[in-house]
Amino acid sequence: MTEVSTPTGPAIVVKGVSKRFGDLEVLHGIDLRIDRGTTTCLIGPSGSGKSTLLRCIAFLEEATAGTILVDGAPLGFTEGPDGARTRLPAPSIRAVRAKIGMVFQQFNLWPHMTALGNVCEALRTVRRLPRKEAEERGMAQLRKVGLENRAGHYPSQLSGGQQQRVAIARALALEPEILLFDEPTSSLDPELTGEVLNVMRALAEDGMSMVVVTHEIGFAATVGRHIAFLDHGRVLLDGPPEEVFGAPRHPRLEQFLETYLDRGAATLV
Amino acid sequence: MTPRLFELMLWAAGATVLISAVSILIGLAIGFLVCAARVSRTRWLSTPAAVFVSFFRGVPLLVQLLLIYNLLPGFGLYVPSVVAAIAGLSLCTAAYQAENLRGGFMSVPKGLLEAADMVGLSPWQQMRRIRAPIALRLTLPALINEAILILKASSLISVVGVVELTRMAQNLAASTYRPLLFYSVAGGLYLVINWLVAGGGSLAERMLKKERA
Ligand SMILES: Nc1ncnc2c1ncn2[C@@H]1O[C@H](COP(=O)(O)OP(=O)(O)OP(=O)(O)O)[C@@H](O)[C@H]1O
Ligand SMILES: [Mg+2]
């Protein structure tokens, strides 16, 4: 069994992962290593497969080939040397997945629960903690994202930036080892992105292992210890930001920075 | 109208409210099950549920009531007519409520359930904590509407011999030769009841409003 955690190894290893939707193959044999305690940023043009890759790592999508190891343990499937895949039993999937938290572009807060209710839900329902203890832990997470004074607010009473910070607190409540972010600031007004990026920056400094799909190239270049540039379902470039963004730049990356980002972003990094 | 006769009318109005309320609640419970069966991927569940819905929505309630009332003894079930009446009303409203709930469940954004997946809520826990509460909130206006429809439709259960508000008005109108008086009082009582139900509904919606802002 590979259940033994290997605290020194990589947090996540993606090996030869492919994903097809019907006839459309969206990911073609992705290899990626996410080191523990660091932030990896996935960048790339729209439709290049960033969300799909992240969702495969979260097991919200099932990869059609390849393996994903979380803390050394296979997620969802094991693959034999002949490529035959065996689906793992549900408890194993749940156990491996419990190490992963996710933050979505659309926040996905539960609208009928307060901020604190959202954060405490899994502590109460899944972990079965008594109310008092769950709420203490929930408040501690809200404090971490600077929202302890909004605990009783419903999501609709919060700004987009506040909602996303609640969503981060909710993901943190279960103390995951790895946090995944899919364009966490893309649905926010520009003046609200800062507060979310600051929370993420603080998490990175705390040594959280994070995988961030983002169009915030400035964030990727300063917080990301590792940049992966996806293009048409392949990892085209993979390395530290100095290397990926430094000259000479790959022509596809140059084109991406010019085409997809605000004018001037290419000169930012 | 003597106080004694008015008291009888009030008693009959109470019967109407009680029978309707019980039917709505039983109908909601059955509606949940039918809705769950209808969206199930198992044909053995979804097909009967679809047949159930189209039957009870397609056949007039009056015919349903007469069918149930006359069918039950055939199965050796000699039930009081009030039970047959509640069965008929419940099954009829269940079909409509199942469809309302289905709409509500389909409007729950998928992302909310993915977020629940990510924190480890089981499918049943997601149903109990996320899907059902949100679907119920979305269907609340339709539920209030359905309650008012059933309150009015309950006047039909007199055909199986249950004395409720309409039947009482008929009886008293016949014995006192004052139809206009008793039918006006009955109409007024229906109006007050439904006004209260609608008022309760908007109150509940207003209380839920702060969630939606
Ligand atoms: N559920 C699905 N069914 C079919 N095709 C899908 C599905 N999800 C994604 N795709 C396709 O897969 C490709 C990659 O999509 P993906 O969302 O991963 O891209 P992305 O890099 O995240 O893009 P963006 O920057 O726009 O978010 C696209 O062509 C998309 O249309
Ligand atoms: Mg995407």
XYZ file of C-alpha atoms and ligand atoms in Angstrom:
514
model
C 0.000 0.000 0.000
C 1.099 3.527 -0.671
C -1.065 4.963 2.107
C 1.984 5.941 4.157
C 2.407 9.672 3.907
C 5.795 10.878 2.809
C 6.058 14.338 4.302
C 9.256 15.052 2.474
C 8.153 14.026 -1.022
C 6.188 16.205 -3.413
C 2.641 17.181 -2.408
C 1.202 16.140 -5.761
C 2.599 14.224 -8.681
C 0.681 14.230 -11.958
C 1.884 11.486 -14.283
C 0.774 11.237 -17.883
C -2.713 12.551 -17.208
C -5.053 12.760 -20.174
C -8.661 13.775 -20.175
C -11.205 13.489 -22.911
C -14.763 14.752 -23.078
C -16.372 12.467 -25.641
C -14.295 12.865 -28.783
C -12.431 15.911 -27.558
C -9.130 15.248 -25.824
C -8.514 18.265 -23.637
C -5.395 17.161 -21.744
C -2.639 15.201 -23.474
C -0.370 13.362 -21.059
C 0.283 16.048 -18.455
C 3.283 15.607 -16.138
C 3.596 17.942 -13.206
C 5.150 17.982 -9.750
C 3.787 20.183 -7.002
C 6.358 20.650 -4.266
C 5.316 20.792 -0.657
C 4.965 24.187 0.939
C 5.179 26.115 -2.314
C 2.832 27.836 -4.712
C 2.511 26.592 -8.254
C 0.732 28.822 -10.766
C -0.958 27.423 -13.840
C -1.236 29.947 -16.627
C -2.258 29.680 -20.246
C -4.762 30.791 -22.846
C -8.490 30.224 -22.467
C -9.420 26.652 -23.296
C -5.889 25.340 -22.765
C -7.159 22.975 -20.065
C -6.118 24.704 -16.844
C -9.458 24.231 -15.101
C -9.752 20.679 -16.351
C -6.320 19.808 -14.944
C -7.149 21.420 -11.598
C -10.511 19.628 -11.490
C -8.784 16.309 -12.188
C -6.451 16.971 -9.247
C -9.564 17.728 -7.135
C -11.212 14.560 -8.507
C -14.176 16.647 -9.664
C -13.310 15.239 -13.093
C -11.897 11.777 -13.594
C -8.788 11.676 -15.736
C -9.121 9.196 -18.597
C -5.478 8.103 -18.394
C -2.493 8.587 -16.115
C -2.214 8.799 -12.357
C -2.290 11.499 -9.748
C -0.475 10.945 -6.475
C -1.408 13.045 -3.465
C 1.167 12.728 -0.698
C 2.343 9.633 -2.496
C -1.102 7.981 -2.468
C -2.923 7.416 -5.768
C -6.095 9.446 -6.220
C -9.100 7.596 -7.629
C -7.279 5.114 -9.831
C -4.160 3.058 -9.964
C -2.577 2.303 -13.293
C -0.765 -0.920 -13.993
C 2.356 -1.051 -16.184
C 0.129 -2.110 -19.102
C -1.989 1.031 -18.644
C -4.944 -0.876 -17.173
C -6.743 1.331 -14.675
C -8.366 0.116 -11.490
C -10.796 2.299 -9.637
C -10.014 2.545 -5.944
C -12.733 1.970 -3.332
C -14.754 4.994 -2.207
C -13.221 5.242 1.314
C -9.728 5.447 -0.198
C -10.870 8.163 -2.600
C -12.437 10.079 0.271
C -9.321 9.754 2.424
C -6.973 11.002 -0.289
C -9.341 13.767 -1.332
C -9.642 14.993 2.263
C -6.126 16.373 1.924
C -7.284 18.755 -0.789
C -9.280 21.972 -0.485
C -10.631 23.979 -3.381
C -11.552 27.598 -4.032
C -13.734 28.301 -7.060
C -14.002 31.234 -9.435
C -17.699 31.647 -8.551
C -17.072 31.247 -4.756
C -19.879 28.642 -4.540
C -20.854 29.628 -1.027
C -24.084 28.058 0.196
C -26.545 30.965 0.093
C -28.791 29.747 2.911
C -25.976 29.647 5.466
C -24.124 32.528 7.100
C -20.403 33.029 6.587
C -19.719 31.124 9.801
C -22.277 28.477 8.815
C -20.456 27.903 5.533
C -17.113 27.560 7.288
C -18.458 25.269 10.034
C -20.657 23.045 7.874
C -18.146 20.275 7.225
C -16.753 20.472 10.765
C -20.261 19.783 12.066
C -21.645 17.419 9.426
C -18.554 15.511 8.344
C -16.251 15.756 11.371
C -19.211 15.752 13.781
C -17.624 18.301 16.106
C -19.866 19.792 18.795
C -21.306 23.177 17.805
C -19.149 25.181 20.190
C -15.882 23.665 19.068
C -16.813 23.905 15.384
C -17.723 27.559 15.782
C -14.486 28.331 17.599
C -12.507 26.765 14.789
C -14.678 28.473 12.190
C -14.148 31.850 13.823
C -10.404 31.244 13.863
C -10.480 30.683 10.097
C -12.624 33.766 9.526
C -10.151 35.752 11.599
C -7.361 34.482 9.379
C -9.080 36.000 6.327
C -10.007 39.147 8.253
C -13.765 38.537 8.398
C -14.526 37.665 12.019
C -16.859 40.684 12.126
C -18.905 39.310 9.206
C -19.561 35.854 10.724
C -23.342 36.320 10.867
C -23.705 37.729 7.345
C -25.241 35.753 4.510
C -23.203 35.513 1.294
C -25.563 37.929 -0.467
C -24.751 40.529 2.171
C -21.024 40.342 1.421
C -18.944 41.841 -1.367
C -17.385 39.501 -3.918
C -13.987 39.824 -2.285
C -15.453 39.027 1.123
C -17.333 36.049 -0.289
C -14.154 34.666 -1.796
C -12.334 35.108 1.512
C -15.143 33.196 3.260
C -14.730 30.486 0.622
C -11.013 30.339 1.437
C -11.826 30.087 5.158
C -14.278 27.280 4.379
C -11.594 25.387 2.455
C -9.095 25.949 5.293
C -11.454 24.756 8.036
C -10.713 21.104 7.346
C -6.976 21.800 7.457
C -6.143 20.446 4.003
C -2.538 19.940 3.014
C -3.055 21.346 -0.448
C -5.268 24.192 -1.624
C -6.409 24.492 -5.235
C -7.607 27.822 -6.647
C -9.359 28.175 -10.007
C -9.135 31.818 -11.083
C -10.066 33.030 -7.591
C -10.148 36.702 -8.590
C -11.565 36.505 -12.110
C -15.152 37.263 -11.151
C -14.204 40.152 -8.874
C -14.246 43.866 -9.549
C -10.634 44.983 -10.023
C -10.587 46.930 -6.756
C -11.514 43.766 -4.826
C -8.850 41.429 -6.185
C -6.181 42.809 -3.860
C -7.807 41.658 -0.628
C -8.091 38.089 -1.951
C -4.570 38.012 -3.370
C -3.262 39.304 -0.023
C -4.913 36.421 1.829
C -3.385 33.994 -0.656
C 0.008 35.641 -0.317
C -0.190 35.226 3.472
C -1.085 31.545 3.053
C 1.898 31.075 0.760
C 4.172 32.699 3.339
C 2.736 30.316 5.955
C 3.984 27.448 3.846
C 0.687 26.206 2.435
C 1.007 24.040 -0.678
C -1.079 25.743 -3.345
C -1.944 25.295 -6.996
C -3.353 28.487 -8.473
C -4.892 28.873 -11.915
C -4.650 32.586 -12.529
C -4.469 35.382 -15.042
C -2.818 37.589 -12.411
C 0.646 37.399 -13.892
C 2.036 39.783 -11.279
C 0.887 37.427 -8.521
C 2.214 34.394 -10.378
C 5.609 36.013 -10.866
C 5.998 37.148 -7.264
C 4.283 34.431 -5.204
C 4.619 31.465 -7.556
C 7.700 29.422 -6.893
C 6.864 27.367 -9.917
C 5.047 28.336 -13.122
C 3.465 25.906 -15.556
C 2.341 27.324 -18.898
C -0.370 25.221 -20.519
C -1.131 25.406 -24.202
C -3.588 23.175 -26.062
C -3.672 20.626 -23.245
C 0.114 20.308 -22.869
C 2.570 21.725 -20.366
C 4.675 23.842 -22.682
C 6.858 25.506 -20.060
C 7.521 24.478 -16.506
C 9.935 26.058 -14.063
C 10.639 28.917 -11.673
C 9.230 32.299 -12.737
C 12.652 33.790 -13.571
C 13.183 30.998 -16.037
C 9.685 30.941 -17.563
C 9.195 34.697 -17.802
C 12.864 35.600 -18.327
C 14.376 36.179 -21.746
C 14.478 34.545 -24.147
C 10.710 33.999 -23.868
C 9.004 31.183 -25.643
C 7.062 32.686 -28.575
C 3.759 31.107 -27.443
C 4.166 32.634 -23.987
C 5.047 35.984 -25.513
C 1.938 35.778 -27.665
C -0.192 34.772 -24.642
C 1.072 37.644 -22.552
C 0.356 40.064 -25.383
C -3.009 38.675 -26.441
C -4.746 37.505 -23.314
C -3.665 39.965 -20.716
C -4.076 43.650 -20.233
C -1.822 45.651 -22.446
C 1.393 46.197 -20.642
C 1.261 42.994 -18.608
C 4.023 41.552 -20.720
C 6.316 44.311 -19.559
C 5.238 43.841 -15.944
C 7.237 40.678 -15.529
C -77.848 33.938 10.980
C -77.898 32.699 14.553
C -74.589 32.388 16.436
C -75.202 28.664 16.555
C -75.322 28.421 12.764
C -72.261 30.644 12.357
C -70.449 28.394 14.774
C -71.292 25.454 12.516
C -69.838 27.334 9.544
C -66.664 28.059 11.496
C -66.371 24.438 12.488
C -66.696 23.449 8.828
C -64.056 26.007 7.864
C -61.777 24.395 10.446
C -62.378 21.013 8.816
C -61.458 22.493 5.428
C -58.231 23.972 6.808
C -57.267 20.812 8.679
C -57.928 18.450 5.773
C -56.131 20.751 3.331
C -53.124 21.241 5.604
C -52.739 17.509 6.219
C -53.053 16.847 2.478
C -50.471 19.504 1.600
C -47.964 18.056 4.058
C -48.506 14.451 3.013
C -48.395 15.662 -0.585
C -45.068 17.404 0.042
C -43.583 14.217 1.480
C -44.882 12.086 -1.405
C -43.838 14.841 -3.806
C -40.256 14.609 -2.504
C -40.196 10.861 -3.105
C -41.771 11.148 -6.555
C -39.366 13.938 -7.472
C -36.401 11.842 -6.318
C -37.687 8.882 -8.333
C -38.356 11.070 -11.357
C -34.790 12.387 -11.541
C -33.314 8.979 -10.781
C -31.257 7.361 -13.512
C -32.980 4.028 -12.827
C -35.778 3.456 -15.334
C -37.648 1.338 -12.789
C -38.054 4.441 -10.669
C -38.272 7.278 -13.168
C -40.934 5.745 -15.431
C -43.526 5.007 -12.720
C -42.877 8.463 -11.281
C -43.518 10.079 -14.664
C -46.727 8.039 -15.063
C -47.826 9.053 -11.570
C -47.295 12.723 -12.355
C -49.073 12.662 -15.692
C -52.032 10.691 -14.293
C -52.681 12.920 -11.303
C -52.150 16.077 -13.308
C -54.228 14.902 -16.238
C -57.341 13.487 -14.552
C -59.805 15.885 -12.870
C -59.619 15.832 -9.082
C -63.330 15.088 -8.886
C -62.845 11.921 -10.933
C -59.780 10.973 -8.837
C -61.781 11.320 -5.634
C -64.655 9.207 -6.929
C -62.203 6.600 -8.209
C -60.344 6.336 -4.908
C -63.559 6.290 -2.897
C -65.015 3.479 -4.998
C -61.785 1.554 -5.565
C -60.683 1.164 -1.950
C -63.517 -1.169 -0.911
C -62.540 -3.309 -3.902
C -59.209 -3.902 -2.165
C -61.029 -4.694 1.063
C -60.212 -1.272 2.503
C -63.239 0.213 4.198
C -61.856 3.557 5.265
C -63.758 6.577 6.568
C -64.607 8.917 3.737
C -62.373 11.613 5.212
C -59.392 9.292 4.724
C -60.322 8.720 1.083
C -60.661 12.484 0.672
C -57.225 13.167 2.172
C -55.717 10.402 0.043
C -57.158 11.952 -3.111
C -56.077 15.489 -2.280
C -52.596 14.346 -1.184
C -51.921 12.325 -4.308
C -53.137 15.109 -6.559
C -51.061 17.821 -4.904
C -48.072 15.429 -4.688
C -47.956 15.271 -8.480
C -47.823 19.050 -8.774
C -45.405 19.462 -5.891
C -43.087 16.837 -7.358
C -42.839 18.920 -10.516
C -42.281 22.137 -8.549
C -39.564 20.480 -6.499
C -37.951 19.078 -9.620
C -37.682 22.608 -10.953
C -36.221 23.720 -7.617
C -33.666 20.927 -7.523
C -32.595 21.586 -11.096
C -32.003 25.249 -10.254
C -29.483 24.448 -7.507
C -26.170 25.519 -9.072
C -23.852 22.565 -9.654
C -20.930 24.474 -8.159
C -22.600 24.474 -4.734
C -22.547 20.684 -4.783
C -18.948 20.561 -6.001
C -18.025 22.763 -3.038
C -19.853 20.267 -0.814
C -17.993 17.386 -2.487
C -14.691 19.090 -1.771
C -15.360 19.297 1.980
C -16.442 15.675 2.098
C -20.228 15.855 2.428
C -21.770 12.529 1.373
C -24.562 12.539 -1.233
C -27.144 12.113 1.506
C -25.628 14.921 3.586
C -25.641 17.139 0.498
C -29.320 16.378 0.004
C -30.179 17.145 3.604
C -27.975 20.187 4.159
C -27.674 21.850 0.741
C -29.985 20.617 -2.018
C -33.287 20.203 -0.167
C -33.072 23.486 1.781
C -32.213 25.469 -1.344
C -34.818 23.709 -3.500
C -37.479 24.277 -0.832
C -36.652 27.976 -0.686
C -36.877 28.225 -4.450
C -40.234 26.423 -4.461
C -41.757 28.340 -1.567
C -43.893 30.663 -3.765
C -45.153 27.695 -5.779
C -45.870 25.824 -2.540
C -48.003 28.681 -1.219
C -49.823 28.781 -4.538
C -50.447 25.058 -4.336
C -51.744 25.376 -0.761
C -54.314 27.945 -1.916
C -55.353 25.778 -4.863
C -55.842 22.764 -2.586
C -57.835 24.812 -0.063
C -60.203 25.778 -2.856
C -60.219 22.344 -4.479
C -61.088 20.759 -1.136
C -64.670 21.892 -1.748
C -64.873 18.872 -4.068
C -64.449 16.314 -1.296
C -68.108 16.703 -0.382
C -68.795 14.224 -3.214
C -67.380 11.437 -1.064
C -69.514 12.516 1.859
C -67.129 14.678 3.862
C -68.751 17.701 5.427
C -66.489 20.695 4.985
C -67.142 24.351 4.411
C -68.900 24.124 1.047
C -71.032 21.135 2.068
C -72.019 22.791 5.327
C -73.097 25.915 3.457
C -75.162 23.755 1.087
C -76.826 21.928 3.960
C -77.644 25.078 5.890
C -78.780 26.889 2.753
C -81.193 24.064 2.036
C -82.597 23.806 5.542
C -83.017 27.558 6.094
C -83.949 28.515 2.505
C -81.322 31.274 2.641
C -78.731 30.198 0.031
C -77.384 33.673 -0.624
C -76.523 34.227 3.022
C -74.709 30.933 3.568
C -72.829 30.921 0.280
C -71.663 34.482 0.940
C -70.421 33.511 4.381
C -68.661 30.453 2.907
C -67.050 32.598 0.208
C -65.947 35.124 2.822
C -64.414 32.412 4.993
C -62.469 30.934 2.042
C -61.225 34.411 1.244
C -60.021 35.034 4.805
C -58.268 31.654 4.998
C -56.444 32.113 1.722
C -55.572 35.664 2.604
C -53.948 34.354 5.791
C -52.041 31.680 3.869
C -50.778 34.178 1.317
C -49.821 36.565 4.141
C -47.907 33.809 5.909
C -46.145 33.033 2.642
C -44.983 36.594 2.070
C -43.876 36.803 5.680
C -41.729 33.684 5.219
C -40.346 35.074 1.969
C -39.484 38.345 3.639
C -37.682 36.489 6.410
C -35.668 34.563 3.817
C -34.960 37.723 1.891
C -31.893 38.680 3.849
C -30.264 35.526 2.536
C -30.900 36.707 -0.994
C -30.522 40.418 -0.208
N -17.558 19.249 -19.123
C -17.016 19.464 -20.345
N -17.520 18.861 -21.436
C -16.993 19.071 -22.654
N -15.946 19.858 -22.892
C -15.390 20.495 -21.846
C -15.907 20.344 -20.523
N -15.155 21.093 -19.690
C -14.233 21.696 -20.455
N -14.364 21.338 -21.755
C -13.494 21.788 -22.869
O -12.182 21.546 -22.508
C -11.322 22.562 -22.983
C -10.497 23.090 -21.833
O -11.357 23.752 -20.916
P -10.860 24.385 -19.559
O -12.050 24.926 -18.888
O -10.042 23.392 -18.830
O -9.920 25.563 -20.072
P -9.247 26.714 -19.235
O -7.805 26.677 -19.569
O -9.617 26.615 -17.819
O -9.882 28.014 -19.894
P -10.344 29.400 -19.206
O -9.109 30.236 -19.061
O -11.288 29.971 -20.206
O -10.994 29.074 -17.903
C -12.214 23.591 -23.636
O -12.166 23.381 -25.018
C -13.578 23.280 -23.090
O -14.560 23.606 -24.034
Mg -10.828 27.775 -16.487
